[in-house]
mmCIF file of C-alpha atoms in Angstrom:
data_model
loop_
_atom_site.group_PDB
_atom_site.id
_atom_site.type_symbol
_atom_site.label_atom_id
_atom_site.label_comp_id
_atom_site.label_asym_id
_atom_site.label_seq_id
_atom_site.Cartn_x
_atom_site.Cartn_y
_atom_site.Cartn_z
ATOM 1 C CA MET S 1 12.792 -11.517 -33.962
ATOM 2 C CA SER S 2 16.380 -11.182 -32.683
ATOM 3 C CA LEU S 3 17.770 -7.902 -31.377
ATOM 4 C CA ARG S 4 21.473 -8.586 -30.912
ATOM 5 C CA LEU S 5 23.502 -6.551 -28.469
ATOM 6 C CA ASP S 6 27.092 -5.407 -29.031
ATOM 7 C CA LYS S 7 29.308 -7.904 -27.212
ATOM 8 C CA ASN S 8 32.389 -5.816 -28.045
ATOM 9 C CA SER S 9 31.032 -2.741 -26.309
ATOM 10 C CA PRO S 10 32.647 -1.680 -22.993
ATOM 11 C CA LEU S 11 29.092 -1.382 -21.641
ATOM 12 C CA PRO S 12 28.081 -4.657 -19.922
ATOM 13 C CA LEU S 13 25.469 -6.735 -21.723
ATOM 14 C CA TYR S 14 22.928 -6.413 -18.896
ATOM 15 C CA ALA S 15 23.233 -2.598 -19.032
ATOM 16 C CA GLN S 16 22.748 -2.649 -22.822
ATOM 17 C CA LEU S 17 19.738 -4.894 -22.361
ATOM 18 C CA LYS S 18 18.308 -2.637 -19.683
ATOM 19 C CA GLU S 19 18.548 0.363 -22.015
ATOM 20 C CA ALA S 20 17.007 -1.621 -24.884
ATOM 21 C CA LEU S 21 14.125 -2.775 -22.691
ATOM 22 C CA SER S 22 13.602 0.766 -21.372
ATOM 23 C CA LYS S 23 13.304 2.042 -24.950
ATOM 24 C CA MET S 24 10.982 -0.808 -25.889
ATOM 25 C CA ILE S 25 8.743 -0.070 -22.894
ATOM 26 C CA GLU S 26 8.651 3.641 -23.753
ATOM 27 C CA GLU S 27 7.696 2.995 -27.378
ATOM 28 C CA LYS S 28 5.394 -0.004 -27.165
ATOM 29 C CA TYR S 29 3.953 -0.386 -23.674
ATOM 30 C CA LYS S 30 1.767 1.535 -21.263
ATOM 31 C CA PRO S 31 1.471 1.351 -17.448
ATOM 32 C CA GLY S 32 0.068 -1.979 -16.318
ATOM 33 C CA ASP S 33 1.075 -3.898 -19.460
ATOM 34 C CA LEU S 34 2.627 -7.341 -19.087
ATOM 35 C CA LEU S 35 6.153 -7.658 -20.451
ATOM 36 C CA PRO S 36 7.469 -10.723 -22.322
ATOM 37 C CA ALA S 37 8.634 -13.578 -20.108
ATOM 38 C CA GLU S 38 12.350 -13.996 -19.417
ATOM 39 C CA PRO S 39 12.821 -16.953 -21.856
ATOM 40 C CA GLU S 40 11.252 -14.846 -24.627
ATOM 41 C CA ILE S 41 13.569 -11.919 -23.877
ATOM 42 C CA GLU S 42 16.520 -14.326 -23.978
ATOM 43 C CA LYS S 43 15.587 -15.347 -27.522
ATOM 44 C CA MET S 44 14.800 -11.792 -28.641
ATOM 45 C CA PHE S 45 18.220 -10.442 -27.654
ATOM 46 C CA GLY S 46 20.371 -13.571 -27.809
ATOM 47 C CA VAL S 47 21.561 -13.332 -24.191
ATOM 48 C CA SER S 48 21.674 -15.619 -21.169
ATOM 49 C CA ARG S 49 19.038 -15.917 -18.452
ATOM 50 C CA VAL S 50 21.488 -14.355 -15.968
ATOM 51 C CA THR S 51 21.838 -11.263 -18.175
ATOM 52 C CA VAL S 52 18.055 -10.964 -18.480
ATOM 53 C CA ARG S 53 17.599 -11.211 -14.719
ATOM 54 C CA GLN S 54 20.295 -8.592 -14.076
ATOM 55 C CA ALA S 55 18.647 -6.195 -16.538
ATOM 56 C CA MET S 56 15.159 -6.793 -15.137
ATOM 57 C CA GLY S 57 16.474 -6.330 -11.604
ATOM 58 C CA ALA S 58 17.927 -2.953 -12.602
ATOM 59 C CA LEU S 59 14.567 -1.923 -14.099
ATOM 60 C CA VAL S 60 12.797 -2.951 -10.885
ATOM 61 C CA GLU S 61 15.253 -0.878 -8.818
ATOM 62 C CA GLU S 62 14.573 2.145 -11.040
ATOM 63 C CA GLY S 63 10.841 1.698 -10.534
ATOM 64 C CA LEU S 64 10.125 1.211 -14.232
ATOM 65 C CA VAL S 65 8.705 -2.302 -13.865
ATOM 66 C CA VAL S 66 7.282 -4.422 -11.059
ATOM 67 C CA LYS S 67 7.333 -8.192 -10.611
ATOM 68 C CA ARG S 68 4.140 -9.874 -9.400
ATOM 69 C CA GLN S 69 4.470 -13.357 -8.022
ATOM 70 C CA GLY S 70 3.015 -15.988 -10.311
ATOM 71 C CA LYS S 71 1.913 -13.401 -12.874
ATOM 72 C CA GLY S 72 5.024 -11.917 -14.474
ATOM 73 C CA THR S 73 6.670 -8.514 -14.881
ATOM 74 C CA PHE S 74 4.549 -5.441 -15.548
ATOM 75 C CA VAL S 75 5.197 -1.845 -16.526
ATOM 76 C CA GLN S 76 4.898 0.134 -13.312
ATOM 77 C CA ASP S 77 1.674 2.039 -12.739
ATOM 78 C CA GLN S 78 1.804 5.558 -11.385
ATOM 79 C CA LYS S 79 1.977 5.388 -7.604
ATOM 80 C CA ILE S 80 -0.949 6.450 -5.440
ATOM 81 C CA THR S 81 0.208 9.522 -3.525
ATOM 82 C CA HIS S 82 -1.055 10.356 -0.045
ATOM 83 C CA ASN S 83 -0.577 14.051 0.738
ATOM 84 C CA LEU S 84 0.204 14.645 4.406
ATOM 85 C CA THR S 85 -1.567 17.972 4.663
ATOM 86 C CA SER S 86 -5.016 17.122 6.062
ATOM 87 C CA ILE S 87 -6.955 14.308 7.705
ATOM 88 C CA THR S 88 -8.729 12.176 5.144
ATOM 89 C CA SER S 89 -9.972 8.629 5.069
ATOM 90 C CA TRP S 90 -8.298 6.101 2.811
ATOM 91 C CA THR S 91 -11.562 5.831 0.882
ATOM 92 C CA GLN S 92 -11.639 9.584 0.261
ATOM 93 C CA GLU S 93 -8.001 9.538 -0.888
ATOM 94 C CA MET S 94 -8.776 6.893 -3.501
ATOM 95 C CA ARG S 95 -11.918 8.611 -4.762
ATOM 96 C CA GLU S 96 -10.133 11.952 -5.123
ATOM 97 C CA ARG S 97 -7.643 10.226 -7.423
ATOM 98 C CA GLY S 98 -10.346 8.705 -9.592
ATOM 99 C CA LEU S 99 -9.879 5.204 -8.148
ATOM 100 C CA LEU S 100 -12.612 2.859 -6.968
ATOM 101 C CA PRO S 101 -12.030 1.805 -3.332
ATOM 102 C CA LYS S 102 -13.212 -1.609 -2.250
ATOM 103 C CA THR S 103 -13.000 -3.750 0.880
ATOM 104 C CA VAL S 104 -12.419 -7.373 -0.069
ATOM 105 C CA GLU S 105 -12.200 -8.893 3.395
ATOM 106 C CA MET S 106 -13.227 -7.532 6.801
ATOM 107 C CA SER S 107 -13.339 -8.845 10.356
ATOM 108 C CA ILE S 108 -14.560 -7.072 13.517
ATOM 109 C CA SER S 109 -13.731 -8.317 17.000
ATOM 110 C CA ARG S 110 -13.412 -7.259 20.633
ATOM 111 C CA MET S 111 -9.999 -7.710 22.239
ATOM 112 C CA ASN S 112 -7.658 -6.711 25.011
ATOM 113 C CA PRO S 113 -5.206 -4.537 23.112
ATOM 114 C CA PRO S 114 -1.422 -4.946 23.089
ATOM 115 C CA LYS S 115 0.282 -2.816 25.731
ATOM 116 C CA LYS S 116 1.535 -0.279 23.195
ATOM 117 C CA ILE S 117 -1.960 0.269 21.762
ATOM 118 C CA ALA S 118 -3.444 0.544 25.259
ATOM 119 C CA SER S 119 -0.845 3.132 26.204
ATOM 120 C CA MET S 120 -1.453 5.210 23.074
ATOM 121 C CA LEU S 121 -5.205 5.220 23.755
ATOM 122 C CA ASN S 122 -4.803 5.943 27.514
ATOM 123 C CA LEU S 123 -6.729 2.790 28.412
ATOM 124 C CA LYS S 124 -7.138 1.155 31.804
ATOM 125 C CA PRO S 125 -5.804 -2.411 32.295
ATOM 126 C CA ASP S 126 -9.199 -4.101 31.751
ATOM 127 C CA ASP S 127 -10.417 -1.857 28.897
ATOM 128 C CA THR S 128 -11.133 -3.518 25.572
ATOM 129 C CA VAL S 129 -11.013 -2.186 22.036
ATOM 130 C CA ILE S 130 -12.817 -2.960 18.812
ATOM 131 C CA ARG S 131 -10.402 -4.272 16.186
ATOM 132 C CA ILE S 132 -11.427 -3.860 12.549
ATOM 133 C CA LYS S 133 -9.203 -5.544 9.992
ATOM 134 C CA ARG S 134 -9.684 -4.945 6.265
ATOM 135 C CA ILE S 135 -7.919 -5.712 2.999
ATOM 136 C CA ARG S 136 -8.390 -2.675 0.777
ATOM 137 C CA TYR S 137 -8.393 -2.618 -3.020
ATOM 138 C CA ALA S 138 -8.259 0.239 -5.534
ATOM 139 C CA ASN S 139 -9.548 -0.467 -9.037
ATOM 140 C CA GLU S 140 -9.599 -4.209 -8.292
ATOM 141 C CA GLU S 141 -5.936 -4.240 -7.187
ATOM 142 C CA PRO S 142 -4.876 -4.997 -3.580
ATOM 143 C CA ILE S 143 -3.156 -1.964 -2.042
ATOM 144 C CA CYS S 144 -3.089 -2.295 1.734
ATOM 145 C CA VAL S 145 -3.955 -4.173 4.898
ATOM 146 C CA MET S 146 -5.659 -1.852 7.387
ATOM 147 C CA ILE S 147 -6.249 -2.526 11.088
ATOM 148 C CA ASN S 148 -8.193 -0.012 13.231
ATOM 149 C CA TYR S 149 -8.189 -0.220 17.043
ATOM 150 C CA LEU S 150 -11.145 1.825 18.354
ATOM 151 C CA LYS S 151 -12.047 2.684 21.931
ATOM 152 C CA GLU S 152 -15.120 0.530 22.531
ATOM 153 C CA ASP S 153 -16.911 3.183 24.620
ATOM 154 C CA TYR S 154 -17.336 5.350 21.514
ATOM 155 C CA VAL S 155 -18.738 2.573 19.292
ATOM 156 C CA PRO S 156 -20.726 0.388 21.716
ATOM 157 C CA ASP S 157 -22.727 -1.649 19.171
ATOM 158 C CA ILE S 158 -20.468 -1.784 16.133
ATOM 159 C CA LEU S 159 -19.453 -5.370 16.917
ATOM 160 C CA GLU S 160 -23.053 -6.525 16.482
ATOM 161 C CA SER S 161 -24.233 -4.141 13.764
ATOM 162 C CA GLY S 162 -21.057 -3.723 11.710
ATOM 163 C CA PHE S 163 -21.092 -1.059 9.006
ATOM 164 C CA GLN S 164 -21.906 -0.936 5.313
ATOM 165 C CA GLU S 165 -20.090 2.222 4.242
ATOM 166 C CA GLU S 166 -16.770 1.802 2.466
ATOM 167 C CA SER S 167 -15.327 4.499 4.760
ATOM 168 C CA LEU S 168 -15.153 3.834 8.501
ATOM 169 C CA TYR S 169 -14.785 7.566 9.137
ATOM 170 C CA GLU S 170 -18.020 8.280 7.251
ATOM 171 C CA HIS S 171 -19.768 5.651 9.374
ATOM 172 C CA LEU S 172 -18.399 7.093 12.621
ATOM 173 C CA GLU S 173 -19.622 10.558 11.683
ATOM 174 C CA LYS S 174 -23.067 9.483 10.447
ATOM 175 C CA LYS S 175 -23.981 7.012 13.190
ATOM 176 C CA TYR S 176 -22.067 8.205 16.241
ATOM 177 C CA GLY S 177 -21.452 11.882 15.495
ATOM 178 C CA ILE S 178 -17.712 11.258 15.857
ATOM 179 C CA ARG S 179 -15.382 13.555 13.959
ATOM 180 C CA ILE S 180 -11.611 13.219 14.031
ATOM 181 C CA VAL S 181 -9.911 16.620 14.205
ATOM 182 C CA LYS S 182 -6.242 15.720 14.647
ATOM 183 C CA ALA S 183 -3.970 12.801 13.842
ATOM 184 C CA GLN S 184 -0.310 11.905 14.149
ATOM 185 C CA GLU S 185 1.214 9.554 11.564
ATOM 186 C CA THR S 186 4.504 7.672 11.632
ATOM 187 C CA VAL S 187 5.725 6.070 8.398
ATOM 188 C CA GLU S 188 8.277 3.248 8.392
ATOM 189 C CA ALA S 189 9.731 0.993 5.704
ATOM 190 C CA ARG S 190 9.959 -2.750 6.306
ATOM 191 C CA GLU S 191 9.583 -6.109 4.594
ATOM 192 C CA ALA S 192 6.196 -7.704 4.036
ATOM 193 C CA SER S 193 5.292 -10.697 6.155
ATOM 194 C CA GLU S 194 4.296 -13.903 4.390
ATOM 195 C CA TYR S 195 0.627 -13.154 5.103
ATOM 196 C CA GLU S 196 0.886 -9.575 3.809
ATOM 197 C CA ALA S 197 2.689 -10.725 0.674
ATOM 198 C CA GLU S 198 -0.043 -13.294 0.023
ATOM 199 C CA VAL S 199 -3.047 -10.964 0.397
ATOM 200 C CA LEU S 200 -1.357 -8.029 -1.374
ATOM 201 C CA HIS S 201 -0.222 -10.244 -4.278
ATOM 202 C CA ILE S 202 3.445 -9.322 -3.961
ATOM 203 C CA GLN S 203 6.582 -11.391 -3.556
ATOM 204 C CA ALA S 204 7.531 -12.500 -0.049
ATOM 205 C CA TRP S 205 9.657 -9.964 1.809
ATOM 206 C CA SER S 206 8.876 -7.200 -0.705
ATOM 207 C CA PRO S 207 9.170 -3.656 0.696
ATOM 208 C CA VAL S 208 6.051 -2.180 2.260
ATOM 209 C CA LEU S 209 5.201 1.095 3.964
ATOM 210 C CA PHE S 210 3.980 0.624 7.525
ATOM 211 C CA VAL S 211 1.995 3.562 8.897
ATOM 212 C CA THR S 212 0.802 4.093 12.464
ATOM 213 C CA ARG S 213 -1.879 6.752 12.904
ATOM 214 C CA LEU S 214 -3.121 8.011 16.288
ATOM 215 C CA SER S 215 -6.381 9.946 15.864
ATOM 216 C CA TYR S 216 -7.870 12.470 18.292
ATOM 217 C CA LEU S 217 -11.281 13.988 19.011
ATOM 218 C CA GLN S 218 -12.094 17.659 19.512
ATOM 219 C CA ASP S 219 -11.494 17.468 23.273
ATOM 220 C CA GLY S 220 -8.035 15.985 22.758
ATOM 221 C CA SER S 221 -9.018 12.418 23.634
ATOM 222 C CA PRO S 222 -7.407 9.675 21.525
ATOM 223 C CA LEU S 223 -10.013 7.655 19.605
ATOM 224 C CA GLU S 224 -8.163 5.093 17.533
ATOM 225 C CA VAL S 225 -4.857 3.642 16.462
ATOM 226 C CA VAL S 226 -4.554 2.578 12.828
ATOM 227 C CA HIS S 227 -1.935 0.219 11.418
ATOM 228 C CA LEU S 228 -1.750 0.497 7.640
ATOM 229 C CA THR S 229 0.538 -1.743 5.590
ATOM 230 C CA SER S 230 0.742 -0.578 1.962
ATOM 231 C CA ARG S 231 2.559 -1.895 -1.088
ATOM 232 C CA ALA S 232 5.634 0.274 -1.619
ATOM 233 C CA ASP S 233 5.439 -0.274 -5.371
ATOM 234 C CA ARG S 234 1.951 1.281 -5.528
ATOM 235 C CA TYR S 235 1.814 3.791 -2.685
ATOM 236 C CA GLN S 236 3.858 6.775 -1.556
ATOM 237 C CA TYR S 237 3.612 9.667 0.900
ATOM 238 C CA GLN S 238 4.157 13.311 0.033
ATOM 239 C CA ILE S 239 4.418 16.426 2.177
ATOM 240 C CA MET S 240 4.893 20.057 1.200
ATOM 241 C CA LEU S 241 7.750 21.796 3.064
ATOM 242 C CA HIS S 242 8.221 25.562 3.341
ATOM 243 C CA ALA S 243 11.371 27.576 3.946
ATOM 244 C CA ARG S 244 11.989 28.927 7.445
ATOM 245 C CA SER S 245 11.003 32.552 7.881
#
């Protein structure tokens, strides 16, 4: 099947192709579907590989499709939205959106924290923390790399016993009676490291959202620092703003 574009049109070929592909996606594809490979699109529309790549790049920029390394180009799924209105665990966020959360890889260790982490947690020079690193999936798709730095005094035996719950916050509340009442989050945009790109199944140096959360107990004491690196193509943050009185 050949779908020829108008080479006499003032509209560049890649822009015509982008519009044609957008229409094709709207009519024939659903979120998550795999699109034809670039050589197939070349033959379908009678254009060069450069034109195909320009058109696909424009679709990626618009958020209509996403490229996955070694797998191809897919119609973009609806992004997972985290509402910045209350303290919730990542697990709870996924479940509330009808997604199945899953930890694929986890490690727990004791360490002397970096100076910045120690300062945020008001630690003494020789204090140690428990570091919990997890790769989190939603509906069998990798979404984020999560690292929790917990004050060891509050979770004295977690290194030996670990935890079975999908949610760390649920485990803290059930076993230790710990409840987080306040948290401060900072969201930054940056490029994925090679490791992050590998475990999140994205291309190297793809954009990611890097979140730092500092969580507090009822008495105002800091409990943990969380570093959360999420795929920018699958995750977004949302906050409701109100007009000044």
